[in-house]
Coordinates of C-alpha atoms in Angstrom, one line a residue:
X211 CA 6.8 -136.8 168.0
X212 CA 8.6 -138.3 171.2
X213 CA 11.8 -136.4 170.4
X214 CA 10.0 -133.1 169.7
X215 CA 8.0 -133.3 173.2
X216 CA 10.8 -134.3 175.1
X217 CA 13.0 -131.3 173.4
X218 CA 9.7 -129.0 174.4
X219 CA 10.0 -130.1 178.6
X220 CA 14.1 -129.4 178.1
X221 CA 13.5 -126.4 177.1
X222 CA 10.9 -125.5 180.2
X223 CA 13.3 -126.9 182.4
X224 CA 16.4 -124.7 181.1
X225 CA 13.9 -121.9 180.8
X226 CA 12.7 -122.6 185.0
X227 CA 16.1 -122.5 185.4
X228 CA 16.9 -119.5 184.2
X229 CA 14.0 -117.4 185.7
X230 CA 15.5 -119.3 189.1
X231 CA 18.9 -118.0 188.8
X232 CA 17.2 -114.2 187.6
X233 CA 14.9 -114.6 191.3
X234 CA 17.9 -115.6 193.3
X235 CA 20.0 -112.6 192.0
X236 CA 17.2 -110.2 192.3
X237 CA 16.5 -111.1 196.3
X238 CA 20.4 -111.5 196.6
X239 CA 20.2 -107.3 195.4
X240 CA 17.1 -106.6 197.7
X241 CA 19.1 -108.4 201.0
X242 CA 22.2 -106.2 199.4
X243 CA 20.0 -102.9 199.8
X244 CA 18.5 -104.2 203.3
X245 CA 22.4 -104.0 204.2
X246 CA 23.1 -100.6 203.0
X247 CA 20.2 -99.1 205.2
X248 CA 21.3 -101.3 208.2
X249 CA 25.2 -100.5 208.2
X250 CA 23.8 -96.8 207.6
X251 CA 21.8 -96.8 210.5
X252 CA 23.9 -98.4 213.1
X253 CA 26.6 -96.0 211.7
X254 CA 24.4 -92.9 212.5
X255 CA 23.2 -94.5 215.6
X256 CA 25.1 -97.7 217.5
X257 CA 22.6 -98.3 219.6
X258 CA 20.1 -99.6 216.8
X259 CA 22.1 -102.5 216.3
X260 CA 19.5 -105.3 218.6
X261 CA 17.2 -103.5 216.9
X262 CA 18.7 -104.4 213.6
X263 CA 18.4 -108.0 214.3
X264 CA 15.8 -109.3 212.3
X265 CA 17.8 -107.7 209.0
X266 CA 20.3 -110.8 210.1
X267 CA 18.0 -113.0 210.7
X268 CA 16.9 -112.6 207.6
X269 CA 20.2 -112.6 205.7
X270 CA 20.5 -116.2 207.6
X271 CA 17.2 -117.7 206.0
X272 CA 18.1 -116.5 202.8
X273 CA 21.4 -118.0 202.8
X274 CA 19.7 -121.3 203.9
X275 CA 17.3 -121.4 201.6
X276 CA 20.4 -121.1 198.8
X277 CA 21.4 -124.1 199.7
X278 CA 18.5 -125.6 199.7
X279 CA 16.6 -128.3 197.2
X280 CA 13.3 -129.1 198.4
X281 CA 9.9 -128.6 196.0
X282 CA 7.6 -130.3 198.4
X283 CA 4.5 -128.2 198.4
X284 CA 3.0 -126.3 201.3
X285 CA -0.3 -127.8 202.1
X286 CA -3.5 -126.1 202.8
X287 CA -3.9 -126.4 206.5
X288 CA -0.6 -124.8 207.0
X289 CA -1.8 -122.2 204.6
X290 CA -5.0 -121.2 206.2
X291 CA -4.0 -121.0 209.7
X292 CA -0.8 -118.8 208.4
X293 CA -3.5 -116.7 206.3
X294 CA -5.3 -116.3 209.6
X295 CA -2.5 -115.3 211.8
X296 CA -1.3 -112.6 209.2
X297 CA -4.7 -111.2 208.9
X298 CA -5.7 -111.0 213.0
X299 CA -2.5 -109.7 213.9
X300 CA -2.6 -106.8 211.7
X301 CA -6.6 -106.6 212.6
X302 CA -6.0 -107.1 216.4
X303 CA -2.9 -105.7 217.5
X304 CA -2.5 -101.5 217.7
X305 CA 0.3 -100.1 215.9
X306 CA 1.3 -98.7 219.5
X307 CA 1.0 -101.7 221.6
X308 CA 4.9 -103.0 222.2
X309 CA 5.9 -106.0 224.3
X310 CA 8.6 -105.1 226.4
X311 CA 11.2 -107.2 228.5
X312 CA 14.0 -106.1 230.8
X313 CA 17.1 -104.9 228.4
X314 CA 15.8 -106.1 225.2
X315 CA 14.6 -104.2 222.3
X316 CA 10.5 -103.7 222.2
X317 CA 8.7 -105.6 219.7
X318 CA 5.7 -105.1 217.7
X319 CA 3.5 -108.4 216.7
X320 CA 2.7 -107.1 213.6
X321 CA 6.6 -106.4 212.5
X322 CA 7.3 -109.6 213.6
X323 CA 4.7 -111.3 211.8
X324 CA 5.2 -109.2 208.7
X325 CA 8.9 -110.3 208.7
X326 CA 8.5 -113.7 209.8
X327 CA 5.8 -113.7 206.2
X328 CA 8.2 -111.6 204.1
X329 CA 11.2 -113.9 205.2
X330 CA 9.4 -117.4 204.7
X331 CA 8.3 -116.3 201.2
X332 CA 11.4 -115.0 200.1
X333 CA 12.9 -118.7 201.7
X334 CA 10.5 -120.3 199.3
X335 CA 10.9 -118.2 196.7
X336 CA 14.5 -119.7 196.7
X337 CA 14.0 -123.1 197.6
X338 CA 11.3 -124.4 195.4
X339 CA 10.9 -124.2 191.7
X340 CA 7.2 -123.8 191.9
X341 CA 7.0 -121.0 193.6
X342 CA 9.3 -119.1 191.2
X343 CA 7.2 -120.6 188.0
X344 CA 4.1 -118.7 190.3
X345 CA 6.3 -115.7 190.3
X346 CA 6.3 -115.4 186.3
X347 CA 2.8 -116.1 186.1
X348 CA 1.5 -113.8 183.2
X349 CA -1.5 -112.1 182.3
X350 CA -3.0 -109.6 184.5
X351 CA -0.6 -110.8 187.7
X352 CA 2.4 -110.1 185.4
X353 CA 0.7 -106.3 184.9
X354 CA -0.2 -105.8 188.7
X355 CA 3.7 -106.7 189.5
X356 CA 4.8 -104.5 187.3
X357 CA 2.9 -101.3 188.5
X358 CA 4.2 -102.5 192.3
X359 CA 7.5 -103.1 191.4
X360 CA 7.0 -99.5 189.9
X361 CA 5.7 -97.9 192.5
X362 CA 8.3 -99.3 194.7
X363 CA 11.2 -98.4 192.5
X364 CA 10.1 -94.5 192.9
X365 CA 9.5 -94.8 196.4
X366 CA 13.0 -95.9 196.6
X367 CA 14.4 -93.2 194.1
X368 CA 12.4 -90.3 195.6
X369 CA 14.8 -90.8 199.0
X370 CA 17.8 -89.6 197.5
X371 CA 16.2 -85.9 196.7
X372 CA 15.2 -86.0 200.4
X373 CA 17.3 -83.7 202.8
X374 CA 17.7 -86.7 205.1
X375 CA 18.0 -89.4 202.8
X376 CA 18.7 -92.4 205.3
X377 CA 15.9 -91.4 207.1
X378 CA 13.6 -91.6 203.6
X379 CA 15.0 -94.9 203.6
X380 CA 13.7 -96.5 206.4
X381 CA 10.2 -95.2 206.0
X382 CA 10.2 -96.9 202.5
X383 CA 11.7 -99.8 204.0
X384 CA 9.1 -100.4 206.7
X385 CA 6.5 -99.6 203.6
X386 CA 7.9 -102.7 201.9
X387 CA 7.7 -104.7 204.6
X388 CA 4.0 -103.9 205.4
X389 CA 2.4 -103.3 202.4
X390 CA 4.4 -103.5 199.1
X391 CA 5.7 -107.5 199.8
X392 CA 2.1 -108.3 200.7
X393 CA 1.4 -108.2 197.0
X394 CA 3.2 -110.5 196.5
X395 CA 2.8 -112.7 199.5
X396 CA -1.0 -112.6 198.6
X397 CA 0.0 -113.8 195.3
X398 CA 2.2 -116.9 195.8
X399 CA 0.9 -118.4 198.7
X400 CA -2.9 -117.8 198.3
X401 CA -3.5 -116.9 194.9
X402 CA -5.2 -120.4 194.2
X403 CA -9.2 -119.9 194.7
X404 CA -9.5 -122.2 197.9
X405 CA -8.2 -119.4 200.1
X406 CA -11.1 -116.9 198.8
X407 CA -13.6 -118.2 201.4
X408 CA -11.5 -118.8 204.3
X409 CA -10.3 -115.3 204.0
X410 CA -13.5 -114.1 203.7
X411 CA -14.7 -116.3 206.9
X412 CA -11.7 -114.4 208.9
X413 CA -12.2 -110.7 208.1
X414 CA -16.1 -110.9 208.6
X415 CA -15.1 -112.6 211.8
X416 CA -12.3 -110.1 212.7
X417 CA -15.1 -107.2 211.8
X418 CA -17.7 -108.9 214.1
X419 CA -15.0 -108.8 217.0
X420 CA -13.6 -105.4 216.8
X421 CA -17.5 -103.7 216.0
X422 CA -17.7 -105.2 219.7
X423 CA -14.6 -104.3 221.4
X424 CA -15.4 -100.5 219.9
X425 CA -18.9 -100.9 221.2
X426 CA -18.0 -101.6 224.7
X427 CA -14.9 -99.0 224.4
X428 CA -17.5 -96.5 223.1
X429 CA -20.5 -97.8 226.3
X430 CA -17.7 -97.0 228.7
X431 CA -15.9 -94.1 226.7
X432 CA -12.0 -95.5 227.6
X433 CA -9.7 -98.0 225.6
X434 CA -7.9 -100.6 227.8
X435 CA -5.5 -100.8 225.0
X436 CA -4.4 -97.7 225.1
X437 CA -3.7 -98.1 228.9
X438 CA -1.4 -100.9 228.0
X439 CA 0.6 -98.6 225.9
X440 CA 4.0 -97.7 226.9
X441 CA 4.3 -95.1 229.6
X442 CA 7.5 -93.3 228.1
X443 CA 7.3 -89.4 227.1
X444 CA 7.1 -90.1 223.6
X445 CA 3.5 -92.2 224.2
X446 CA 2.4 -89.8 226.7
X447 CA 2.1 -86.9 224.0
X448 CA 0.7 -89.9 221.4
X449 CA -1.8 -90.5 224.3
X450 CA -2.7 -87.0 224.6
X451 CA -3.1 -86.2 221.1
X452 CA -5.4 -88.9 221.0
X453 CA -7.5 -88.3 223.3
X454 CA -8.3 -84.6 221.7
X455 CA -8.8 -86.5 218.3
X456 CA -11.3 -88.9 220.0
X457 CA -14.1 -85.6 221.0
X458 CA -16.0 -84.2 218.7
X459 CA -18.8 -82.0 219.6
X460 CA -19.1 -84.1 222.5
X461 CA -19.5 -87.5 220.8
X462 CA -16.9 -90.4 221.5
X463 CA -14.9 -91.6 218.3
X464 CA -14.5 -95.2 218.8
X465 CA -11.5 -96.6 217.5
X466 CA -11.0 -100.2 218.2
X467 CA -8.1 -102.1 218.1
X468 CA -6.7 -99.2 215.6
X469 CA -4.9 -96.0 216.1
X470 CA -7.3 -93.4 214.9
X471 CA -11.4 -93.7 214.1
X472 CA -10.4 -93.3 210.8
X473 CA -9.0 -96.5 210.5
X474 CA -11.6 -98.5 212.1
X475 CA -14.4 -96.8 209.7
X476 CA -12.3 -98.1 206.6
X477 CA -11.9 -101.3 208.2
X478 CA -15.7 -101.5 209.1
X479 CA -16.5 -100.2 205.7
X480 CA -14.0 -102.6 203.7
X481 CA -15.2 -105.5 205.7
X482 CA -18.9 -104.9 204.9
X483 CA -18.1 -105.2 201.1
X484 CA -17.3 -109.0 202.2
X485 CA -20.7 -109.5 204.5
X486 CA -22.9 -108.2 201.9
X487 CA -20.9 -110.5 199.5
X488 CA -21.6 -113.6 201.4
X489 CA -25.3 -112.9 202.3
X490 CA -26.2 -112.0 198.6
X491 CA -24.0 -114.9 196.8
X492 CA -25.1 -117.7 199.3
X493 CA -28.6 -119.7 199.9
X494 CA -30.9 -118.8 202.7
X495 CA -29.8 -121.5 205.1
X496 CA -26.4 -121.6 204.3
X497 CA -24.0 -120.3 207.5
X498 CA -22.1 -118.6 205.4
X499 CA -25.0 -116.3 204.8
X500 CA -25.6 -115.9 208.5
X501 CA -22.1 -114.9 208.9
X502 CA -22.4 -112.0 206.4
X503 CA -25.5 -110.7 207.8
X504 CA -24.0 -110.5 211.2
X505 CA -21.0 -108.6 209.5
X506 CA -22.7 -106.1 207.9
X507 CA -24.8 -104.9 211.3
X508 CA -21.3 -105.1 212.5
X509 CA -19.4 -103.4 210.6
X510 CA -22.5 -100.6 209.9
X511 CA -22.6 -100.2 213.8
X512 CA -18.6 -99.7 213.9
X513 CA -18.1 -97.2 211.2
X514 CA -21.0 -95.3 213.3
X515 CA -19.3 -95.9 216.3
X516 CA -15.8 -94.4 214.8
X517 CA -17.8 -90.4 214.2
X518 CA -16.7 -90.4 210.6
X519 CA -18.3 -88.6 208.2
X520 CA -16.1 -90.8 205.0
X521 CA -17.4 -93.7 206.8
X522 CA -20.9 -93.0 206.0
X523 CA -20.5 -92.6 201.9
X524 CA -17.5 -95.3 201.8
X525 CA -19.7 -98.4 203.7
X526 CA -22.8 -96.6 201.1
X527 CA -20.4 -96.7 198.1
X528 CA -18.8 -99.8 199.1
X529 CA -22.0 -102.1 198.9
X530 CA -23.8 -100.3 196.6
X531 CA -20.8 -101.5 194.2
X532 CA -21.3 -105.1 195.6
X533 CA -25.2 -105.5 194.6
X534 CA -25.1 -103.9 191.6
X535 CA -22.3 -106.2 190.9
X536 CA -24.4 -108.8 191.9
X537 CA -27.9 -107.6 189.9
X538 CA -25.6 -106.6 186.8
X539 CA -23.1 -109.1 186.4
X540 CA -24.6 -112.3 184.2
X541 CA -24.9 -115.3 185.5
X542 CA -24.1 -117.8 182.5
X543 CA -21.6 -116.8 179.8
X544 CA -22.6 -114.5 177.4
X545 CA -20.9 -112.8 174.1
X546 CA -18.9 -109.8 173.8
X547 CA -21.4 -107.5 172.6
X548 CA -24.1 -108.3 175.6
X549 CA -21.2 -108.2 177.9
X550 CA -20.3 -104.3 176.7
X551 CA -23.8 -103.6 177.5
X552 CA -23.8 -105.1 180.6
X553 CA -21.4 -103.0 181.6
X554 CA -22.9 -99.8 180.4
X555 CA -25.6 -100.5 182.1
X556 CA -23.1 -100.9 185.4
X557 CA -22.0 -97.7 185.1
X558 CA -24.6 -96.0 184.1
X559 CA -26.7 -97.2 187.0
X560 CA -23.7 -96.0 189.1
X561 CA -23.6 -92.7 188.1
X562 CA -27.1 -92.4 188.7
X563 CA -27.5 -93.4 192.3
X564 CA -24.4 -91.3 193.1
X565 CA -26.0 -88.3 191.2
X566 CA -29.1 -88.7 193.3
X567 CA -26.7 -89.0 196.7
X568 CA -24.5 -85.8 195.6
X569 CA -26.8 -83.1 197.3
X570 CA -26.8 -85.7 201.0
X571 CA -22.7 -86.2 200.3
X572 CA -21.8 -82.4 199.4
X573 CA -23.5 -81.6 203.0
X574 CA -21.1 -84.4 205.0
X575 CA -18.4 -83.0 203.3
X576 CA -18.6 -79.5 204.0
X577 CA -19.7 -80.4 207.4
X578 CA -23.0 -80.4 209.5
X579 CA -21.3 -78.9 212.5
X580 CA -18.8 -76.4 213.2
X581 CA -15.7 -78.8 213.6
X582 CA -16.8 -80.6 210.7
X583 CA -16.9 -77.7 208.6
X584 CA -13.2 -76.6 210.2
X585 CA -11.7 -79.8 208.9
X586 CA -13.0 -79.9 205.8
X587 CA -11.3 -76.2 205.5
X588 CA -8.2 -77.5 206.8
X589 CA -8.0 -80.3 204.2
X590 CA -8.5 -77.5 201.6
X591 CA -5.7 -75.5 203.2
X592 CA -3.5 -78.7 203.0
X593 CA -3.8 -79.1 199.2
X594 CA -3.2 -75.0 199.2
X595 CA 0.2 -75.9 200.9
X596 CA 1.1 -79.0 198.5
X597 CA 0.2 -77.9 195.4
X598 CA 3.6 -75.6 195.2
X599 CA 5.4 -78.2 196.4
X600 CA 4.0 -80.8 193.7
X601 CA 4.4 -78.5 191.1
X602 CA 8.2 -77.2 191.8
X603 CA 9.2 -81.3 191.8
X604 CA 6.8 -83.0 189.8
X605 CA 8.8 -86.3 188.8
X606 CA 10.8 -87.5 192.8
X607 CA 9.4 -85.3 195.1
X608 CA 10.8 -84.1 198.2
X609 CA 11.4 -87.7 199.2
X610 CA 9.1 -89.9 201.5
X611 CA 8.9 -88.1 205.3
X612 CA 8.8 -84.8 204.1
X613 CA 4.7 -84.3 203.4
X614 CA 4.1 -83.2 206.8
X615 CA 6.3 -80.5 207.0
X616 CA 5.6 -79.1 204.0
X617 CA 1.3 -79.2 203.5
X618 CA 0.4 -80.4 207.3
X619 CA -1.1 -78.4 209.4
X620 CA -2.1 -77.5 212.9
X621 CA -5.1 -78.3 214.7
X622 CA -6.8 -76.0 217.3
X623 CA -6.2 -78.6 219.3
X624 CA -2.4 -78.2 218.4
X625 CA -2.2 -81.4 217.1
X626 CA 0.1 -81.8 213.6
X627 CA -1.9 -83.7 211.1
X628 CA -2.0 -84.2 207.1
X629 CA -5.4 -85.7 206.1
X630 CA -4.5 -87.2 202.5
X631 CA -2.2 -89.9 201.3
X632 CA -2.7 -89.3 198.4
X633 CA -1.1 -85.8 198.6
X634 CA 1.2 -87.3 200.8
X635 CA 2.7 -89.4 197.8
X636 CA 3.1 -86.5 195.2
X637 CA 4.5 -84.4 197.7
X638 CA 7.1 -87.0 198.6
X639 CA 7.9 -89.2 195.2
X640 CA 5.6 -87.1 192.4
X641 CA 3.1 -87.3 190.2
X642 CA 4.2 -90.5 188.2
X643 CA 4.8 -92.7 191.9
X644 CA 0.5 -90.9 192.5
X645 CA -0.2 -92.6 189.7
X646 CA 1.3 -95.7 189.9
X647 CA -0.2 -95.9 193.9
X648 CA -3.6 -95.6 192.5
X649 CA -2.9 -98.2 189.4
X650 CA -1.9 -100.4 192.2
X651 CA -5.7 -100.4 193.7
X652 CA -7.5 -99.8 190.7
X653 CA -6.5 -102.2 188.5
X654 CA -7.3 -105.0 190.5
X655 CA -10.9 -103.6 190.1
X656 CA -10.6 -103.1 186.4
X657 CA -10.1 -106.6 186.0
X658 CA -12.5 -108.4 188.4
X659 CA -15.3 -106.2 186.4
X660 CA -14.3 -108.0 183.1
X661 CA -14.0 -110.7 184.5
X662 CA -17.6 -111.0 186.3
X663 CA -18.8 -109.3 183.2
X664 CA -18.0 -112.7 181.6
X665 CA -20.1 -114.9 183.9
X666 CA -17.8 -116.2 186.0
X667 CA -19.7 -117.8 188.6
X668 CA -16.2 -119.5 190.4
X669 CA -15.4 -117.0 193.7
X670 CA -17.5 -114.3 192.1
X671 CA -18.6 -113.2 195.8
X672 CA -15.2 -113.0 196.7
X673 CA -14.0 -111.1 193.7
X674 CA -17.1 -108.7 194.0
X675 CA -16.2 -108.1 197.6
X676 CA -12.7 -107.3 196.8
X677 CA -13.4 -105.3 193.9
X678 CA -15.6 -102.9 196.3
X679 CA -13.4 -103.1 199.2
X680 CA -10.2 -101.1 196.6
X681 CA -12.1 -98.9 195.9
X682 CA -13.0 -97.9 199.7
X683 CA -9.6 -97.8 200.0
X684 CA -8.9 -96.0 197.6
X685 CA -11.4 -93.2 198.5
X686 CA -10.6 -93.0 202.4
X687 CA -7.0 -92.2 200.8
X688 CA -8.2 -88.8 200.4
X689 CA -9.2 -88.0 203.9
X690 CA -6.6 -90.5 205.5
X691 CA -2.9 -90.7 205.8
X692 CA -2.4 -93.4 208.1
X693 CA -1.7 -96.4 205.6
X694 CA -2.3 -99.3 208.0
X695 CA -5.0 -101.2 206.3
X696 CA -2.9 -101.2 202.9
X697 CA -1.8 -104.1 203.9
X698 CA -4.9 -105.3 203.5
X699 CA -5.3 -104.3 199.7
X700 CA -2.0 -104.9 198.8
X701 CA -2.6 -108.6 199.9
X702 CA -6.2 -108.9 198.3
X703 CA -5.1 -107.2 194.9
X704 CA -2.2 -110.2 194.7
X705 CA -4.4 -112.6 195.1
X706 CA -7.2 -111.7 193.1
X707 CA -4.8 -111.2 190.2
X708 CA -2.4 -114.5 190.7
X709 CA -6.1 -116.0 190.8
X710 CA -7.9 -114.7 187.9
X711 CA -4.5 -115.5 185.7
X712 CA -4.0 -119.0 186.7
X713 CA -8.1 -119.9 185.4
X714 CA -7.9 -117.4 182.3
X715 CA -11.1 -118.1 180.5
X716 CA -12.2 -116.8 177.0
X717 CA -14.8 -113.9 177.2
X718 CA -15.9 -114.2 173.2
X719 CA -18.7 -117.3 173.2

C-alpha cells in the first residue's frame, strides 16, 4: 500500500516535470517570435529600437526566471492590489494620453502595466511549479484555452496572406498583449474564488468614478483629458475627428476616460451587470448592496450620457439576464431533470421579454433621427463592402489591418470609420478565427448557466454578473470596432473558467 502511493506521487512529480519543461519550451518559442517581429521592425525602421525596449526587458526576466527555483506562493494582499492596478489603469487612463519626457520614447500606462502583468506571469509561469500545475488545469479551463490558443494561432497565421505582413504582425502582437494573455493572467493569478468580490468592489467603483468624470465633462461639454493629449499633427487630426464624433443632433456624447462614447456605454453597461449582481445577491443592510445600487444609477446615467443607442438595449439586455438568472436559477441542488426545466424556463422567459422589446429595439436601430438612421445605413453598406471580401478568402483573410480599407467607410463628416468587429475579424483572419472570437466569449456563458443551474450558491453573483457582462460584449461587437474593453472579458472569462474547474461539483443528486 506504502510502495504503491509513494510510486503514485513519483509519478506526479515526473509528470509536473514534464508539463514544466513542455511550458518553458513553449514561452522560450513565444520570446523566439517576440524576436522575429522586433529584429523586423528595427530593420524596416532604426529608430524603433528605444521603443523596442520592453521586448528586452522581457527576454531578461525570462531568462531569470530559468534560473530560478522558488515555489513560494504569492499572497492575497499582493494579489488584490495588483488586480486593482490592472483593472484602473485600463479603466482610467485614455488609450491617447502618453507621458512624455525630453529624448525618450512616450509611454502609455496601460502598455506598461499590461507588459509589466504579461512579463511577471510568464516569470512565474517559469519559476514555480504551481503555477504550471494551474496551467494544465482541465475541465472547462482546459476548453477555454484551447479556443484562445486557437484564436490566437489564426490571428497569427492570417498575417502572412496580408500585403504588409510585418505590419499584421504587430497589430496581433499588441492584441496579445492586451487582450489574448489576459485570459490567461485572469486564470493563474485570480482564478481562486476570493478575487470574485474584490473585483467586483473595483469595477463598480471604477463605474461610479468615471459616470462622474463623464457627468461633469458632459455639464461643461469639454474633456480635460483630451487637452492633455499630445499636441503633434497626428493627435491634432485624432482631436478633430473626435470632436465631430462627439455632436449629434446637437447633444454632447460623453465619453469619459475612453476614446469614443461607444466605449464608455459598454463599459457603463458591462459594469451594471455587476451592481445589479451585488444589490440582488446581498442582504438589505449589507454595503456591498449599497455599493451596487449606486453602480447601477451610475452606470444607467453614463451609458445615457455617452448618446448611444446600443447602450440603451445592451445595459436592458445586460440586467435583464442578471435577474432572471437570479429568479431562475435554484437555490439548493436539484436533479438533472428539474435542472433542464429550469433552464427551459430561462430561455423561454428570455425570448419572451425580448419578443415584447423587438418593436421599441427595431425603432433604435433604424434610427429615431436622421443621423441615426444614416449610420444604421452606413453599417449596412459596410457588410455590403465585406461580404465579397469574406467570401473570396473564407479560411486567413486578408490579414489583421486590412478591414478598414476594404468595408470602411466615410463619414459626412469625412471621418474613416468601420462599425463591427466582428466583420472586422472575418475580413482580416476568416470565418473559422469569427468563430473561434465568439467561442472565446460565449463559452464562458455557456458554462456559468450549467453551473448556476446546479445551485451553486458559492460566487453565484459574481458568476451571474460575468455571464451577462460577455454577452454585452459580445453584442456591442456588432456596432463597435474599438476592442479596448476586451481586456476586460478576456480576463473575467479566465477566471470564471480556472474557477469553476478548480471546485467541479456533480450536477446529478
Amino acid at each position: 500500500m506504502y510502495e504503491g502511493g509513494l510510486a503514485m506521487n513519483l509519478n506526479n512529480i515526473r509528470h509536473l516535470n514534464w508539463l514544466n519543461i513542455i511550458v518553458k519550451a513553449a514561452v522560450v518559442m513565444f520570446v523566439v517570435f517576440l524576436l522575429f517581429i522586433a529584429g523586423a521592425m528595427t530593420a524596416l525602421a532604426p529608430w524603433l529600437i528605444a521603443r523596442l525596449l520592453p521586448i528586452g526587458i522581457l527576454v531578461i526576466v525570462i531568462l531569470t526566471a530559468l534560473m530560478s527555483a522558488n515555489d513560494k506562493r504569492l499572497s492575497e494582499k499582493t494579489l488584490n492590489i495588483w488586480l486593482a492596478v490592472l483593472l484602473s489603469t485600463m479603466a482610467l487612463w485614455p488609450t491617447y494620453l502618453l507621458i512624455k519626457f525630453s529624448g525618450l520614447p512616450a509611454l502609455d500606462a496601460r502598455r506598461v502595466v499590461a507588459g509589466l502583468t504579461l512579463g511577471a506571469t510568464l516569470y512565474f509561469l517559469l519559476s514555480r511549479k504551481y503555477f504550471v500545475k494551474a496551467l494544465f488545469t482541465g475541465g472547462y479551463f482546459r476548453v477555454g484555452s484551447f479556443l484562445v490558443l486557437s484564436y490566437a494561432t489564426l490571428r497569427i497565421a492570417s498575417c502572412f496572406t496580408s500585403e504588409h505582413t510585418f505590419a499584421s504582425l504587430i497589430i496581433v502582437f499588441w492584441e496579445i498583449l492586451y487582450y489574448y494573455s489576459m485570459f490567461f493572467v485572469g486564470a493563474l493569478l485570480f482564478g481562486e474564488a476570493k478575487y470574485h468580490q474584490w473585483l467586483m468592489k473595483i469595477l463598480m467603483v471604477l463605474a461610479v468614478l468615471i459616470a462622474g468624470y463623464a457627468a461633469v465633462e458632459w455639464l461643461f461639454e469639454k474633456n480635460i483629458l483630451i487637452q492633455l493629449a499630445p499636441s503633434n499633427k497626428e493627435f491634432t487630426e485624432f482631436k478633430a475627428a473626435l470632436a465631430l464624433s462627439r455632436l449629434r443632433e446637437g447633444f454632447f456624447r460623453a465619453q469619459g476616460t475612453f476614446e469614443h462614447p461607444l466605449l464608455l456605454a459598454e463599459f457603463s453597461a458591462m459594469t451594471l451587470c455587476f451592481g445589479l449582481a451585488a444589490m440582488l445577491w446581498s442582504k438589505k443592510e449589507d454595503e456591498f448592496r449599497v455599493l451596487g445600487g449606486i453602480t447601477i444609477v451610475a452606470a444607467i446615467g453614463a451609458a445615457l450620457l455617452s448618446g448611444s443607442r446600443s447602450a440603451l438595449i445592451t445595459t436592458t439586455l445586460g440586467g435583464l439576464i442578471v435577474i432572471l438568472l437570479r429568479i431562475i436559477a435554484p437555490k439548493v441542488a436539484l436533479k438533472k431533470r428539474q435542472q433542464t426545466f429550469r433552464k427551459i424556463a430561462f430561455f423561454f422567459t428570455l425570448s419572451a421579454v425580448i419578443a415584447v422589446a423587438i418593436p421599441a429595439a427595431s425603432v433604435l436601430v433604424k434610427g429615431r433621427t436622421t443621423n441615426e438612421a444614416a449610420s444604421t445605413v452606413g453599417r449596412i453598406y459596410m457588410l455590403e463592402l465585406g461580404i465579397p471580401s469574406i467570401l473570396s478568402n473564407p479560411l486567413l483573410g486578408k490579414g489583421p489591418g486590412s478591414s478598414g480599407a476594404i468595408a470602411g467607410i466615410r463619414t459626412g463628416s469625412g471621418i474613416g470609420t468601420l462599425d463591427n468587429y466582428l466583420l472586422a475579424i472575418a475580413i482580416e483572419s476568416g470565418v473559422p478565427a469569427l468563430f473561434l472570437f465568439l467561442a472565446c466569449l460565449l463559452y464562458p456563458v455557456w458554462v456559468i448557466f450549467n453551473k448556476l443551474m446546479t445551485g451553486e450558491q458559492t460566487s453565484a453573483n459574481f458568476y451571474a454578473a460575468v455571464a451577462a457582462a460577455l454577452v454585452v460584449t459580445t453584442i456591442t461587437r456588432t456596432v463597435l470596432w474599438m476592442p479596448y474593453n476586451l481586456l476586460f472579458s478576456f480576463l473575467l472569462a479566465g477566471m470564471v473558467l480556472r474557477s469553476i474547474s478548480n471546485n467541479p461539483k456533480n450536477t446529478d443528486q
